[in-house]
Short mmCIF file of C-alpha atoms in Angstrom, two decimals:
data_model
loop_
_atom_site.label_atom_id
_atom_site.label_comp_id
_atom_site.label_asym_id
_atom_site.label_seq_id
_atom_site.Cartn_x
_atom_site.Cartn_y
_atom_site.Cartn_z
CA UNK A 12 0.00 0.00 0.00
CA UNK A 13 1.55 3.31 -0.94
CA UNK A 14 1.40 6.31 1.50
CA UNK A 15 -1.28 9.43 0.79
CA UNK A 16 0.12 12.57 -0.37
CA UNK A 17 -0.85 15.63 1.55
CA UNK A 18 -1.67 18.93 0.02
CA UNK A 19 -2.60 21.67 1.82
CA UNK A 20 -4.24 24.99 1.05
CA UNK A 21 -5.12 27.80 3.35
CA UNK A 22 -6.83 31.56 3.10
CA UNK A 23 -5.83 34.09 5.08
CA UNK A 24 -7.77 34.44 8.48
CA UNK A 25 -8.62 37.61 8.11
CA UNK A 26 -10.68 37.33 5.24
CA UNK A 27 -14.14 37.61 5.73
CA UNK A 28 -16.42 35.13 4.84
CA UNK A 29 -17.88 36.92 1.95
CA UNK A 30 -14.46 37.31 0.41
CA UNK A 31 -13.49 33.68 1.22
CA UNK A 32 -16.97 32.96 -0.67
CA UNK A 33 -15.92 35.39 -3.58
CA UNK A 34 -12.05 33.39 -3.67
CA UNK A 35 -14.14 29.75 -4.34
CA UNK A 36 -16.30 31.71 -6.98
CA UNK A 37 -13.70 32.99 -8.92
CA UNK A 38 -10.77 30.30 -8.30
CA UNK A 39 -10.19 27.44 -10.40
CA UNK A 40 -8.79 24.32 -8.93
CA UNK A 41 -5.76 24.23 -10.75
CA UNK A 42 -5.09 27.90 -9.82
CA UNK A 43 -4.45 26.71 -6.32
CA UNK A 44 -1.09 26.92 -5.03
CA UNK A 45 -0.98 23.85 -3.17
CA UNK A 46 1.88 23.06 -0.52
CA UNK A 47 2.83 19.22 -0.13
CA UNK A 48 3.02 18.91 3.51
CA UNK A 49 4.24 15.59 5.10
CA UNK A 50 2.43 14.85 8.69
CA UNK A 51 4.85 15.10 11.63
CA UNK A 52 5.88 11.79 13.98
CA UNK A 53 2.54 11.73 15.65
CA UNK A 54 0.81 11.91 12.14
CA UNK A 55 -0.07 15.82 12.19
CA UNK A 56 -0.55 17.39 9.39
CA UNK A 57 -2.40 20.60 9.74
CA UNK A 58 -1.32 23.92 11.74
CA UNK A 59 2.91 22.18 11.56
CA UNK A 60 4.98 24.79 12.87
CA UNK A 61 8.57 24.65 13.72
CA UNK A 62 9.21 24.17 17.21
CA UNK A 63 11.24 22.12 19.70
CA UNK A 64 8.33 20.55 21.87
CA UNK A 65 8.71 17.30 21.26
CA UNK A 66 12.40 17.53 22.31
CA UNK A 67 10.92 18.73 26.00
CA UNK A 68 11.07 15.70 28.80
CA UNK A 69 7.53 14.96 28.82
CA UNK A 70 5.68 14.75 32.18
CA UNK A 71 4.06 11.48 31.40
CA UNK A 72 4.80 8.70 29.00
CA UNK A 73 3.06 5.59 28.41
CA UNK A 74 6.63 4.10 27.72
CA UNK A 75 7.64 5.16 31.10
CA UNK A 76 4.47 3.97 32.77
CA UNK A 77 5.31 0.62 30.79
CA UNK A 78 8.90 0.35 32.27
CA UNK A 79 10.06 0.78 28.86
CA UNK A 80 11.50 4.19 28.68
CA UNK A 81 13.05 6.24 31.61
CA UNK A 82 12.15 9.79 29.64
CA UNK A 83 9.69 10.95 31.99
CA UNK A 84 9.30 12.88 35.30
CA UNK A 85 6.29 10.68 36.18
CA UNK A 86 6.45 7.36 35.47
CA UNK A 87 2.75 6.20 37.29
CA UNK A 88 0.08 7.85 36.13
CA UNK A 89 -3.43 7.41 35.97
CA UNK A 90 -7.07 9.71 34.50
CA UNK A 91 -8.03 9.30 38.49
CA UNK A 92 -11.33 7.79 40.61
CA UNK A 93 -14.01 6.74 37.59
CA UNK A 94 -17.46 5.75 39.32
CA UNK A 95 -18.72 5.79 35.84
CA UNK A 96 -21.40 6.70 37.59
CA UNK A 97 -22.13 9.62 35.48
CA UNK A 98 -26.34 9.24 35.67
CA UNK A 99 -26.05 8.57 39.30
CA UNK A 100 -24.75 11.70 39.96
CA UNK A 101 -25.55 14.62 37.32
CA UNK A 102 -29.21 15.48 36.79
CA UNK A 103 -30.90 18.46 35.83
CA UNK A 104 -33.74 18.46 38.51
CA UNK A 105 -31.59 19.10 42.03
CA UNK A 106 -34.61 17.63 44.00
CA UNK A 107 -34.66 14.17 41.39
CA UNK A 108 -31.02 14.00 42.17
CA UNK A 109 -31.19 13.88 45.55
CA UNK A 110 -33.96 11.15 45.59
CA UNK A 111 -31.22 9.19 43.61
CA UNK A 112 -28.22 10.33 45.70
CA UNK A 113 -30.66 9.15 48.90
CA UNK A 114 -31.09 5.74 47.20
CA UNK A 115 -27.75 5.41 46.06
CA UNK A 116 -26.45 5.70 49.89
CA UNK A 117 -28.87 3.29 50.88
CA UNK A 118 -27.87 0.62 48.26
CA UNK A 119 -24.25 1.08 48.91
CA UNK A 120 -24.20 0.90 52.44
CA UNK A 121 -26.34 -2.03 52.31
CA UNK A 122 -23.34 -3.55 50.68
#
């Protein structure tokens, strides 16, 4: 399988909408001066700039976490407590979500 060329095209962000509008009317595909762009390590292709981010140590790394890589400051890591208990707890009606918190308490502690 061969790889996809990119090319990329972009107005100017100040234009308007009207005059972005007016550029499509009167612009002919093959008037466009597209820009072959090749996506970065992480596969990135639009908004590329030049920087020197990715040479930072990272904070986290799922290498590191893995005991694969030592290029981290934090090697454990984790998104936190998940109930996924997201109905449980969110409701739009504060008196229907205390009836559930109520219940909820009472089925837990039963436990």
């Amino acid at each position: 399988m061969s790889k996809a060329k990119i090319y990329y095209f972009t107005l100017q962000d100040e234009q308007t909408k009207e005059e972005k509008l007016e550029w499509f009317e009167q612009t002919r595909l093959e008037q466009v001066n597209f820009e072959h762009v090749a996506p970065d390590k992480k596969h990135n292709w639009v908004n590329l700039t030049d920087n020197d981010f990715d040479d930072f140590l990272p904070l986290i790394d799922k290498q590191g976490k893995a005991g694969k890589s030592q290029e981290a400051v934090f090697r454990l890591f984790s998104s936190g407590v998940k109930t996924q208990r997201d109905e449980w707890v969110y409701d739009f009606s504060k008196d229907a979500l205390i009836e559930r918190m109520k219940y909820f308490v009472e089925i837990y502690s039963i436990s």
